[in-house]
Amino acid sequence: MSTRNLDLAVVEKALKSCPFGHPVFFRETLSSTQELAKELARSGAAEGTLVLAERQSDGRGRLGRRWFSPKRGGVYMSIVLRPPILLSDAQLLSLAAAVAISEAIDKVYNLKVQVKWPNDILYDQKKLCGILGEAAAVGEQVIYSIIGIGVNVDILPSLLPAEIRERATSLRDILGHEVCREDLIAAITKEIYRWTKETLYEGKKEELLHEYERRCGTLGQEVVVESGQKVLRGVAKAIGPDGALVVSTAEGDLSITAAAAYRLRTARLA
Ligand code: BTN
């Protein structure tokens, strides 16, 4: 675990010239930063509002999973977005976050991470960071979206739940020393501003998809897609314009969206 608590003043100073990250809400313990961010969004919080916690008692992951969030072990943050996009494009927000976080980690630590579709950040095939994108809409128009980010910063592998121990890593594991979480939070927030407000909202979707594809380690891999009883094998070949993964299977091309109850794993080749 990090040896000191987050210093909010340091985060605020680093984000002084960034339009996102204002205001910042910091709590020692939250059930989930997503819940506070949602509450704030419902009461009109501005785009870029940032929620941070030192620990989460009920951290949430995708597909109903839990997110292990011990005190000072990670970065647990949620950002309120007010994107001028339709619900059918909401997946692109999580893709933008995946690109943003990869870029931030590269800039701050000079680490080359990979994105596993839709939005896991891996280092050396192990999960370093997860993203949970949630959106609320009126009709087809998104009125707010909450992007939740969990980065494993300083978690001893032995403390991780057994089922994820072999498949997870942390910045401490990789770098071998303690890192400054404030720097990371600020860098991620700045990159999220860049890839949402300055790119996606500005109609530069192609630029985003191109950068995402460049960083996505899933493309070209043989994958197994499970949905209910159905299991399909195929090769991940592209990212669709809405952020779906296009998988070429024996039954033809299949476009899979992250919102559907699909589970995706890289096939183990015999
Ligand atoms: C996943 O990979 O399943 C997504 C994990 C997202 C975890 C973050 S931690 C901050 C925010 N609050 C939550 O409860 N979840 C997200």
PDB file of C-alpha atoms and ligand atoms in Angstrom:
ATOM      1  CA  MET A   1       0.000   0.000   0.000  1.00  0.00           C
ATOM      2  CA  SER A   2       1.137   3.573  -0.583  1.00  0.00           C
ATOM      3  CA  THR A   3       2.772   4.951   2.525  1.00  0.00           C
ATOM      4  CA  ARG A   4       0.814   8.196   2.515  1.00  0.00           C
ATOM      5  CA  ASN A   5      -2.709   9.440   1.895  1.00  0.00           C
ATOM      6  CA  LEU A   6      -3.651  11.242  -1.279  1.00  0.00           C
ATOM      7  CA  ASP A   7      -2.863  14.939  -1.099  1.00  0.00           C
ATOM      8  CA  LEU A   8      -5.808  16.702  -2.682  1.00  0.00           C
ATOM      9  CA  ALA A   9      -3.964  20.036  -2.931  1.00  0.00           C
ATOM     10  CA  VAL A  10      -1.335  18.400  -5.149  1.00  0.00           C
ATOM     11  CA  VAL A  11      -4.027  17.032  -7.490  1.00  0.00           C
ATOM     12  CA  GLU A  12      -5.756  20.411  -7.652  1.00  0.00           C
ATOM     13  CA  LYS A  13      -2.515  22.229  -8.381  1.00  0.00           C
ATOM     14  CA  ALA A  14      -1.592  19.815 -11.164  1.00  0.00           C
ATOM     15  CA  LEU A  15      -5.019  20.293 -12.741  1.00  0.00           C
ATOM     16  CA  LYS A  16      -5.076  24.072 -12.432  1.00  0.00           C
ATOM     17  CA  SER A  17      -4.954  24.697 -16.164  1.00  0.00           C
ATOM     18  CA  CYS A  18      -7.060  21.674 -17.138  1.00  0.00           C
ATOM     19  CA  PRO A  19     -10.779  22.271 -17.731  1.00  0.00           C
ATOM     20  CA  PHE A  20     -11.550  18.831 -16.212  1.00  0.00           C
ATOM     21  CA  GLY A  21     -11.015  18.012 -12.540  1.00  0.00           C
ATOM     22  CA  HIS A  22     -13.087  20.863 -11.122  1.00  0.00           C
ATOM     23  CA  PRO A  23     -14.449  20.467  -8.597  1.00  0.00           C
ATOM     24  CA  VAL A  24     -12.762  17.481  -6.980  1.00  0.00           C
ATOM     25  CA  PHE A  25     -14.564  15.487  -4.289  1.00  0.00           C
ATOM     26  CA  PHE A  26     -12.282  13.393  -2.128  1.00  0.00           C
ATOM     27  CA  ARG A  27     -13.510  10.945   0.493  1.00  0.00           C
ATOM     28  CA  GLU A  28     -11.531   8.601   2.714  1.00  0.00           C
ATOM     29  CA  THR A  29     -14.100   5.824   2.142  1.00  0.00           C
ATOM     30  CA  LEU A  30     -16.909   5.472  -0.374  1.00  0.00           C
ATOM     31  CA  SER A  31     -18.990   2.464  -1.286  1.00  0.00           C
ATOM     32  CA  SER A  32     -18.065   3.334  -4.872  1.00  0.00           C
ATOM     33  CA  THR A  33     -16.862   6.553  -6.518  1.00  0.00           C
ATOM     34  CA  GLN A  34     -19.402   5.772  -9.273  1.00  0.00           C
ATOM     35  CA  GLU A  35     -22.296   6.227  -6.862  1.00  0.00           C
ATOM     36  CA  LEU A  36     -21.213   9.646  -5.586  1.00  0.00           C
ATOM     37  CA  ALA A  37     -20.405  10.791  -9.139  1.00  0.00           C
ATOM     38  CA  LYS A  38     -23.857   9.668 -10.287  1.00  0.00           C
ATOM     39  CA  GLU A  39     -25.550  11.503  -7.431  1.00  0.00           C
ATOM     40  CA  LEU A  40     -23.602  14.644  -8.319  1.00  0.00           C
ATOM     41  CA  ALA A  41     -24.415  14.290 -12.018  1.00  0.00           C
ATOM     42  CA  ARG A  42     -28.120  13.920 -11.241  1.00  0.00           C
ATOM     43  CA  SER A  43     -27.988  17.148  -9.246  1.00  0.00           C
ATOM     44  CA  GLY A  44     -26.394  19.017 -12.134  1.00  0.00           C
ATOM     45  CA  ALA A  45     -22.621  18.645 -11.541  1.00  0.00           C
ATOM     46  CA  ALA A  46     -20.530  20.139 -14.311  1.00  0.00           C
ATOM     47  CA  GLU A  47     -18.636  18.100 -16.871  1.00  0.00           C
ATOM     48  CA  GLY A  48     -15.205  17.217 -15.543  1.00  0.00           C
ATOM     49  CA  THR A  49     -16.307  16.861 -11.912  1.00  0.00           C
ATOM     50  CA  LEU A  50     -13.922  14.382 -10.360  1.00  0.00           C
ATOM     51  CA  VAL A  51     -14.577  11.975  -7.467  1.00  0.00           C
ATOM     52  CA  LEU A  52     -11.697  10.263  -5.654  1.00  0.00           C
ATOM     53  CA  ALA A  53     -11.596   7.820  -2.771  1.00  0.00           C
ATOM     54  CA  GLU A  54      -8.811   6.355  -0.680  1.00  0.00           C
ATOM     55  CA  ARG A  55     -10.739   3.075  -0.501  1.00  0.00           C
ATOM     56  CA  GLN A  56     -14.046   1.661  -1.721  1.00  0.00           C
ATOM     57  CA  SER A  57     -16.130  -0.727   0.356  1.00  0.00           C
ATOM     58  CA  ASP A  58     -18.146  -1.877  -2.645  1.00  0.00           C
ATOM     59  CA  GLY A  59     -16.009  -1.118  -5.705  1.00  0.00           C
ATOM     60  CA  ARG A  60     -17.758  -2.229  -8.870  1.00  0.00           C
ATOM     61  CA  GLY A  61     -16.379  -3.747 -12.049  1.00  0.00           C
ATOM     62  CA  ARG A  62     -17.916  -4.605 -15.400  1.00  0.00           C
ATOM     63  CA  LEU A  63     -20.449  -7.388 -15.828  1.00  0.00           C
ATOM     64  CA  GLY A  64     -21.482  -7.244 -12.175  1.00  0.00           C
ATOM     65  CA  ARG A  65     -18.009  -8.058 -10.875  1.00  0.00           C
ATOM     66  CA  ARG A  66     -16.418  -6.463  -7.820  1.00  0.00           C
ATOM     67  CA  TRP A  67     -13.362  -4.229  -7.921  1.00  0.00           C
ATOM     68  CA  PHE A  68     -10.920  -4.918  -5.112  1.00  0.00           C
ATOM     69  CA  SER A  69     -10.248  -1.441  -3.633  1.00  0.00           C
ATOM     70  CA  PRO A  70      -8.097  -1.586  -0.487  1.00  0.00           C
ATOM     71  CA  LYS A  71      -7.054   1.594   1.301  1.00  0.00           C
ATOM     72  CA  ARG A  72      -4.194   3.405  -0.510  1.00  0.00           C
ATOM     73  CA  GLY A  73      -3.777   0.414  -2.821  1.00  0.00           C
ATOM     74  CA  GLY A  74      -4.910   2.097  -5.978  1.00  0.00           C
ATOM     75  CA  VAL A  75      -6.375   5.029  -7.794  1.00  0.00           C
ATOM     76  CA  TYR A  76     -10.165   4.945  -7.578  1.00  0.00           C
ATOM     77  CA  MET A  77     -11.659   7.776  -9.574  1.00  0.00           C
ATOM     78  CA  SER A  78     -14.858   8.677 -11.439  1.00  0.00           C
ATOM     79  CA  ILE A  79     -15.334  11.566 -13.851  1.00  0.00           C
ATOM     80  CA  VAL A  80     -18.656  13.130 -14.831  1.00  0.00           C
ATOM     81  CA  LEU A  81     -19.021  13.699 -18.574  1.00  0.00           C
ATOM     82  CA  ARG A  82     -21.767  15.547 -20.440  1.00  0.00           C
ATOM     83  CA  PRO A  83     -21.099  14.252 -23.929  1.00  0.00           C
ATOM     84  CA  PRO A  84     -23.032  15.611 -26.919  1.00  0.00           C
ATOM     85  CA  ILE A  85     -23.471  12.096 -28.321  1.00  0.00           C
ATOM     86  CA  LEU A  86     -26.172   9.492 -28.805  1.00  0.00           C
ATOM     87  CA  LEU A  87     -26.537   6.425 -26.626  1.00  0.00           C
ATOM     88  CA  SER A  88     -25.553   4.247 -29.588  1.00  0.00           C
ATOM     89  CA  ASP A  89     -22.108   5.886 -29.416  1.00  0.00           C
ATOM     90  CA  ALA A  90     -21.710   5.741 -25.620  1.00  0.00           C
ATOM     91  CA  GLN A  91     -19.224   2.860 -25.877  1.00  0.00           C
ATOM     92  CA  LEU A  92     -16.818   5.274 -27.531  1.00  0.00           C
ATOM     93  CA  LEU A  93     -16.450   7.124 -24.220  1.00  0.00           C
ATOM     94  CA  SER A  94     -14.914   4.047 -22.596  1.00  0.00           C
ATOM     95  CA  LEU A  95     -12.673   3.568 -25.608  1.00  0.00           C
ATOM     96  CA  ALA A  96     -11.572   7.193 -25.283  1.00  0.00           C
ATOM     97  CA  ALA A  97     -10.812   6.562 -21.612  1.00  0.00           C
ATOM     98  CA  ALA A  98      -8.763   3.470 -22.506  1.00  0.00           C
ATOM     99  CA  VAL A  99      -6.658   5.477 -24.960  1.00  0.00           C
ATOM    100  CA  ALA A 100      -6.345   8.327 -22.443  1.00  0.00           C
ATOM    101  CA  ILE A 101      -5.152   6.088 -19.605  1.00  0.00           C
ATOM    102  CA  SER A 102      -2.689   4.224 -21.837  1.00  0.00           C
ATOM    103  CA  GLU A 103      -1.251   7.532 -22.936  1.00  0.00           C
ATOM    104  CA  ALA A 104      -1.062   8.846 -19.363  1.00  0.00           C
ATOM    105  CA  ILE A 105       0.751   5.715 -18.129  1.00  0.00           C
ATOM    106  CA  ASP A 106       3.146   5.917 -21.050  1.00  0.00           C
ATOM    107  CA  LYS A 107       3.863   9.619 -20.388  1.00  0.00           C
ATOM    108  CA  VAL A 108       4.298   9.379 -16.616  1.00  0.00           C
ATOM    109  CA  TYR A 109       6.130   6.020 -16.335  1.00  0.00           C
ATOM    110  CA  ASN A 110       7.328   5.367 -19.863  1.00  0.00           C
ATOM    111  CA  LEU A 111       5.435   2.067 -19.806  1.00  0.00           C
ATOM    112  CA  LYS A 112       3.940   0.505 -22.924  1.00  0.00           C
ATOM    113  CA  VAL A 113       0.586  -0.949 -21.949  1.00  0.00           C
ATOM    114  CA  GLN A 114      -1.965  -2.652 -24.180  1.00  0.00           C
ATOM    115  CA  VAL A 115      -5.713  -2.371 -24.324  1.00  0.00           C
ATOM    116  CA  LYS A 116      -7.776  -5.527 -24.192  1.00  0.00           C
ATOM    117  CA  TRP A 117     -11.118  -4.809 -25.816  1.00  0.00           C
ATOM    118  CA  PRO A 118     -13.249  -3.165 -24.639  1.00  0.00           C
ATOM    119  CA  ASN A 119     -11.335  -1.389 -21.924  1.00  0.00           C
ATOM    120  CA  ASP A 120      -8.934  -3.377 -19.797  1.00  0.00           C
ATOM    121  CA  ILE A 121      -5.429  -1.973 -19.578  1.00  0.00           C
ATOM    122  CA  LEU A 122      -2.840  -4.739 -19.505  1.00  0.00           C
ATOM    123  CA  TYR A 123       0.870  -4.831 -18.921  1.00  0.00           C
ATOM    124  CA  ASP A 124       2.620  -8.011 -19.927  1.00  0.00           C
ATOM    125  CA  GLN A 125      -0.823  -9.651 -20.365  1.00  0.00           C
ATOM    126  CA  LYS A 126      -1.792  -8.844 -16.766  1.00  0.00           C
ATOM    127  CA  LYS A 127      -4.517  -6.413 -15.785  1.00  0.00           C
ATOM    128  CA  LEU A 128      -3.276  -3.093 -14.455  1.00  0.00           C
ATOM    129  CA  CYS A 129      -6.395  -0.994 -14.797  1.00  0.00           C
ATOM    130  CA  GLY A 130     -10.127  -1.372 -15.397  1.00  0.00           C
ATOM    131  CA  ILE A 131     -12.682   1.106 -16.717  1.00  0.00           C
ATOM    132  CA  LEU A 132     -16.393   1.160 -15.998  1.00  0.00           C
ATOM    133  CA  GLY A 133     -18.439   3.401 -18.292  1.00  0.00           C
ATOM    134  CA  GLU A 134     -22.042   4.132 -17.390  1.00  0.00           C
ATOM    135  CA  ALA A 135     -24.450   6.457 -19.160  1.00  0.00           C
ATOM    136  CA  ALA A 136     -27.890   7.975 -18.588  1.00  0.00           C
ATOM    137  CA  ALA A 137     -29.972   9.135 -21.519  1.00  0.00           C
ATOM    138  CA  VAL A 138     -33.213  10.881 -22.326  1.00  0.00           C
ATOM    139  CA  GLY A 139     -34.490   9.133 -25.395  1.00  0.00           C
ATOM    140  CA  GLU A 140     -31.380   8.570 -27.487  1.00  0.00           C
ATOM    141  CA  GLN A 141     -29.434  11.568 -26.181  1.00  0.00           C
ATOM    142  CA  VAL A 142     -26.851  10.913 -23.470  1.00  0.00           C
ATOM    143  CA  ILE A 143     -27.299  13.420 -20.653  1.00  0.00           C
ATOM    144  CA  TYR A 144     -24.411  12.287 -18.565  1.00  0.00           C
ATOM    145  CA  SER A 145     -21.877   9.530 -18.432  1.00  0.00           C
ATOM    146  CA  ILE A 146     -19.681   8.451 -15.551  1.00  0.00           C
ATOM    147  CA  ILE A 147     -16.286   7.026 -16.378  1.00  0.00           C
ATOM    148  CA  GLY A 148     -14.927   5.029 -13.449  1.00  0.00           C
ATOM    149  CA  ILE A 149     -11.244   4.124 -13.395  1.00  0.00           C
ATOM    150  CA  GLY A 150      -9.452   1.736 -11.091  1.00  0.00           C
ATOM    151  CA  VAL A 151      -5.674   1.463 -11.338  1.00  0.00           C
ATOM    152  CA  ASN A 152      -3.782  -1.108  -9.288  1.00  0.00           C
ATOM    153  CA  VAL A 153      -1.016   1.043  -7.864  1.00  0.00           C
ATOM    154  CA  ASP A 154       0.398  -0.545  -4.784  1.00  0.00           C
ATOM    155  CA  ILE A 155      -1.301  -3.830  -4.064  1.00  0.00           C
ATOM    156  CA  LEU A 156       0.726  -6.796  -2.920  1.00  0.00           C
ATOM    157  CA  PRO A 157      -0.170  -9.701  -5.214  1.00  0.00           C
ATOM    158  CA  SER A 158      -0.646 -11.888  -2.126  1.00  0.00           C
ATOM    159  CA  LEU A 159      -3.469  -9.601  -0.990  1.00  0.00           C
ATOM    160  CA  LEU A 160      -5.379  -9.927  -4.236  1.00  0.00           C
ATOM    161  CA  PRO A 161      -8.346 -12.282  -4.316  1.00  0.00           C
ATOM    162  CA  ALA A 162      -7.104 -15.727  -5.447  1.00  0.00           C
ATOM    163  CA  GLU A 163      -9.186 -15.725  -8.645  1.00  0.00           C
ATOM    164  CA  ILE A 164      -7.423 -12.639 -10.039  1.00  0.00           C
ATOM    165  CA  ARG A 165      -3.960 -12.986  -8.469  1.00  0.00           C
ATOM    166  CA  GLU A 166      -2.359 -14.640 -11.509  1.00  0.00           C
ATOM    167  CA  ARG A 167      -3.957 -12.243 -13.954  1.00  0.00           C
ATOM    168  CA  ALA A 168      -3.401  -8.890 -12.255  1.00  0.00           C
ATOM    169  CA  THR A 169      -0.447  -6.616 -11.731  1.00  0.00           C
ATOM    170  CA  SER A 170       0.240  -3.216 -10.179  1.00  0.00           C
ATOM    171  CA  LEU A 171       2.513  -0.256 -10.869  1.00  0.00           C
ATOM    172  CA  ARG A 172       4.527  -1.197  -7.793  1.00  0.00           C
ATOM    173  CA  ASP A 173       5.047  -4.721  -9.157  1.00  0.00           C
ATOM    174  CA  ILE A 174       6.145  -3.413 -12.518  1.00  0.00           C
ATOM    175  CA  LEU A 175       8.314  -0.467 -11.460  1.00  0.00           C
ATOM    176  CA  GLY A 176       9.597  -1.831  -8.178  1.00  0.00           C
ATOM    177  CA  HIS A 177       9.042   1.406  -6.296  1.00  0.00           C
ATOM    178  CA  GLU A 178       6.275   3.548  -4.856  1.00  0.00           C
ATOM    179  CA  VAL A 179       4.598   5.950  -7.267  1.00  0.00           C
ATOM    180  CA  CYS A 180       2.948   9.326  -6.799  1.00  0.00           C
ATOM    181  CA  ARG A 181      -0.774   8.732  -7.258  1.00  0.00           C
ATOM    182  CA  GLU A 182      -1.489  12.464  -7.577  1.00  0.00           C
ATOM    183  CA  ASP A 183       0.653  12.658 -10.752  1.00  0.00           C
ATOM    184  CA  LEU A 184      -1.195   9.718 -12.226  1.00  0.00           C
ATOM    185  CA  ILE A 185      -4.658  11.098 -11.412  1.00  0.00           C
ATOM    186  CA  ALA A 186      -3.761  14.449 -12.971  1.00  0.00           C
ATOM    187  CA  ALA A 187      -2.261  12.873 -16.101  1.00  0.00           C
ATOM    188  CA  ILE A 188      -5.297  10.621 -16.617  1.00  0.00           C
ATOM    189  CA  THR A 189      -7.718  13.527 -16.145  1.00  0.00           C
ATOM    190  CA  LYS A 190      -5.833  15.678 -18.679  1.00  0.00           C
ATOM    191  CA  GLU A 191      -5.770  12.884 -21.252  1.00  0.00           C
ATOM    192  CA  ILE A 192      -9.467  12.176 -20.744  1.00  0.00           C
ATOM    193  CA  TYR A 193     -10.141  15.837 -21.496  1.00  0.00           C
ATOM    194  CA  ARG A 194      -8.067  15.549 -24.648  1.00  0.00           C
ATOM    195  CA  TRP A 195      -9.648  12.335 -25.970  1.00  0.00           C
ATOM    196  CA  THR A 196     -13.250  13.259 -25.145  1.00  0.00           C
ATOM    197  CA  LYS A 197     -13.733  17.011 -25.349  1.00  0.00           C
ATOM    198  CA  GLU A 198     -10.997  17.799 -27.858  1.00  0.00           C
ATOM    199  CA  THR A 199     -11.358  14.684 -29.999  1.00  0.00           C
ATOM    200  CA  LEU A 200     -14.609  12.718 -29.756  1.00  0.00           C
ATOM    201  CA  TYR A 201     -16.905  15.703 -29.141  1.00  0.00           C
ATOM    202  CA  GLU A 202     -15.175  17.576 -31.971  1.00  0.00           C
ATOM    203  CA  GLY A 203     -16.222  14.949 -34.501  1.00  0.00           C
ATOM    204  CA  LYS A 204     -12.746  13.362 -34.680  1.00  0.00           C
ATOM    205  CA  LYS A 205     -14.058   9.870 -34.064  1.00  0.00           C
ATOM    206  CA  GLU A 206     -11.778   8.390 -36.731  1.00  0.00           C
ATOM    207  CA  GLU A 207      -8.714   9.733 -34.935  1.00  0.00           C
ATOM    208  CA  LEU A 208      -9.880   8.119 -31.700  1.00  0.00           C
ATOM    209  CA  LEU A 209     -10.677   4.762 -33.338  1.00  0.00           C
ATOM    210  CA  HIS A 210      -7.356   4.772 -35.135  1.00  0.00           C
ATOM    211  CA  GLU A 211      -5.442   5.374 -31.897  1.00  0.00           C
ATOM    212  CA  TYR A 212      -7.533   2.764 -30.090  1.00  0.00           C
ATOM    213  CA  GLU A 213      -6.847   0.143 -32.776  1.00  0.00           C
ATOM    214  CA  ARG A 214      -3.138   0.928 -32.581  1.00  0.00           C
ATOM    215  CA  ARG A 215      -3.150   0.192 -28.851  1.00  0.00           C
ATOM    216  CA  CYS A 216      -5.573  -2.748 -28.887  1.00  0.00           C
ATOM    217  CA  GLY A 217      -3.823  -6.079 -28.356  1.00  0.00           C
ATOM    218  CA  THR A 218      -7.051  -8.014 -28.999  1.00  0.00           C
ATOM    219  CA  LEU A 219      -7.014  -7.368 -32.742  1.00  0.00           C
ATOM    220  CA  GLY A 220      -5.597 -10.235 -34.752  1.00  0.00           C
ATOM    221  CA  GLN A 221      -6.059 -12.647 -31.839  1.00  0.00           C
ATOM    222  CA  GLU A 222      -8.160 -15.769 -31.891  1.00  0.00           C
ATOM    223  CA  VAL A 223     -10.929 -15.170 -29.377  1.00  0.00           C
ATOM    224  CA  VAL A 224     -13.740 -17.083 -27.756  1.00  0.00           C
ATOM    225  CA  VAL A 225     -17.001 -15.200 -27.378  1.00  0.00           C
ATOM    226  CA  GLU A 226     -19.554 -16.512 -24.923  1.00  0.00           C
ATOM    227  CA  SER A 227     -23.094 -15.250 -24.697  1.00  0.00           C
ATOM    228  CA  GLY A 228     -25.462 -17.349 -22.612  1.00  0.00           C
ATOM    229  CA  GLN A 229     -25.206 -20.902 -23.912  1.00  0.00           C
ATOM    230  CA  LYS A 230     -23.592 -19.828 -27.152  1.00  0.00           C
ATOM    231  CA  VAL A 231     -19.829 -20.106 -27.566  1.00  0.00           C
ATOM    232  CA  LEU A 232     -18.184 -18.902 -30.738  1.00  0.00           C
ATOM    233  CA  ARG A 233     -14.586 -18.903 -31.839  1.00  0.00           C
ATOM    234  CA  GLY A 234     -13.206 -16.402 -34.268  1.00  0.00           C
ATOM    235  CA  VAL A 235     -10.540 -13.850 -34.999  1.00  0.00           C
ATOM    236  CA  ALA A 236     -10.911 -10.288 -33.727  1.00  0.00           C
ATOM    237  CA  LYS A 237     -10.436  -8.236 -36.843  1.00  0.00           C
ATOM    238  CA  ALA A 238     -11.540  -4.641 -36.326  1.00  0.00           C
ATOM    239  CA  ILE A 239     -13.259  -2.065 -34.165  1.00  0.00           C
ATOM    240  CA  GLY A 240     -16.589  -0.909 -35.578  1.00  0.00           C
ATOM    241  CA  PRO A 241     -17.606   2.775 -35.800  1.00  0.00           C
ATOM    242  CA  ASP A 242     -19.604   2.417 -32.562  1.00  0.00           C
ATOM    243  CA  GLY A 243     -16.741   0.764 -30.669  1.00  0.00           C
ATOM    244  CA  ALA A 244     -17.997  -2.806 -31.164  1.00  0.00           C
ATOM    245  CA  LEU A 245     -15.482  -5.595 -31.745  1.00  0.00           C
ATOM    246  CA  VAL A 246     -15.850  -7.220 -35.137  1.00  0.00           C
ATOM    247  CA  VAL A 247     -15.053 -10.928 -34.911  1.00  0.00           C
ATOM    248  CA  SER A 248     -14.730 -13.056 -37.991  1.00  0.00           C
ATOM    249  CA  THR A 249     -16.312 -16.455 -37.239  1.00  0.00           C
ATOM    250  CA  ALA A 250     -17.321 -19.535 -39.250  1.00  0.00           C
ATOM    251  CA  GLU A 251     -20.834 -18.071 -39.241  1.00  0.00           C
ATOM    252  CA  GLY A 252     -19.664 -14.780 -40.698  1.00  0.00           C
ATOM    253  CA  ASP A 253     -18.675 -11.483 -39.102  1.00  0.00           C
ATOM    254  CA  LEU A 254     -20.104 -10.863 -35.669  1.00  0.00           C
ATOM    255  CA  SER A 255     -20.219  -7.399 -34.149  1.00  0.00           C
ATOM    256  CA  ILE A 256     -20.081  -7.602 -30.384  1.00  0.00           C
ATOM    257  CA  THR A 257     -20.845  -4.701 -28.077  1.00  0.00           C
ATOM    258  CA  ALA A 258     -19.456  -4.375 -24.584  1.00  0.00           C
ATOM    259  CA  ALA A 259     -22.919  -3.669 -23.185  1.00  0.00           C
ATOM    260  CA  ALA A 260     -24.240  -7.079 -24.231  1.00  0.00           C
ATOM    261  CA  ALA A 261     -23.559  -9.970 -21.878  1.00  0.00           C
ATOM    262  CA  TYR A 262     -20.566 -11.204 -23.785  1.00  0.00           C
ATOM    263  CA  ARG A 263     -17.482 -12.633 -22.230  1.00  0.00           C
ATOM    264  CA  LEU A 264     -14.385 -12.566 -24.291  1.00  0.00           C
ATOM    265  CA  ARG A 265     -11.210 -14.480 -23.782  1.00  0.00           C
ATOM    266  CA  THR A 266      -8.196 -15.015 -25.921  1.00  0.00           C
ATOM    267  CA  ALA A 267      -8.283 -18.550 -27.198  1.00  0.00           C
ATOM    268  CA  ARG A 268      -5.562 -20.881 -25.955  1.00  0.00           C
ATOM    269  CA  LEU A 269      -4.190 -22.414 -29.090  1.00  0.00           C
ATOM    270  CA  ALA A 270      -3.445 -26.121 -28.859  1.00  0.00           C
TER     271      ALA A 270
HETATM  272  C1  BTN B   1     -13.535  -3.545 -14.667  1.00  0.00           C
HETATM  273  O1  BTN B   1     -12.451  -3.786 -15.211  1.00  0.00           O
HETATM  274  O2  BTN B   1     -14.326  -4.444 -14.399  1.00  0.00           O
HETATM  275  C2  BTN B   1     -13.876  -2.106 -14.347  1.00  0.00           C
HETATM  276  C3  BTN B   1     -13.349  -1.697 -12.997  1.00  0.00           C
HETATM  277  C4  BTN B   1     -13.652  -0.256 -12.654  1.00  0.00           C
HETATM  278  C5  BTN B   1     -13.239   0.084 -11.227  1.00  0.00           C
HETATM  279  C6  BTN B   1     -13.397   1.538 -10.924  1.00  0.00           C
HETATM  280  S1  BTN B   1     -12.663   2.002  -9.390  1.00  0.00           S
HETATM  281  C7  BTN B   1     -13.408   3.561  -9.486  1.00  0.00           C
HETATM  282  C8  BTN B   1     -14.810   3.327  -9.987  1.00  0.00           C
HETATM  283  N1  BTN B   1     -15.687   2.991  -8.878  1.00  0.00           N
HETATM  284  C9  BTN B   1     -16.151   1.744  -8.967  1.00  0.00           C
HETATM  285  O3  BTN B   1     -16.907   1.207  -8.142  1.00  0.00           O
HETATM  286  N2  BTN B   1     -15.675   1.161 -10.065  1.00  0.00           N
HETATM  287  C10 BTN B   1     -14.819   2.048 -10.829  1.00  0.00           C
END
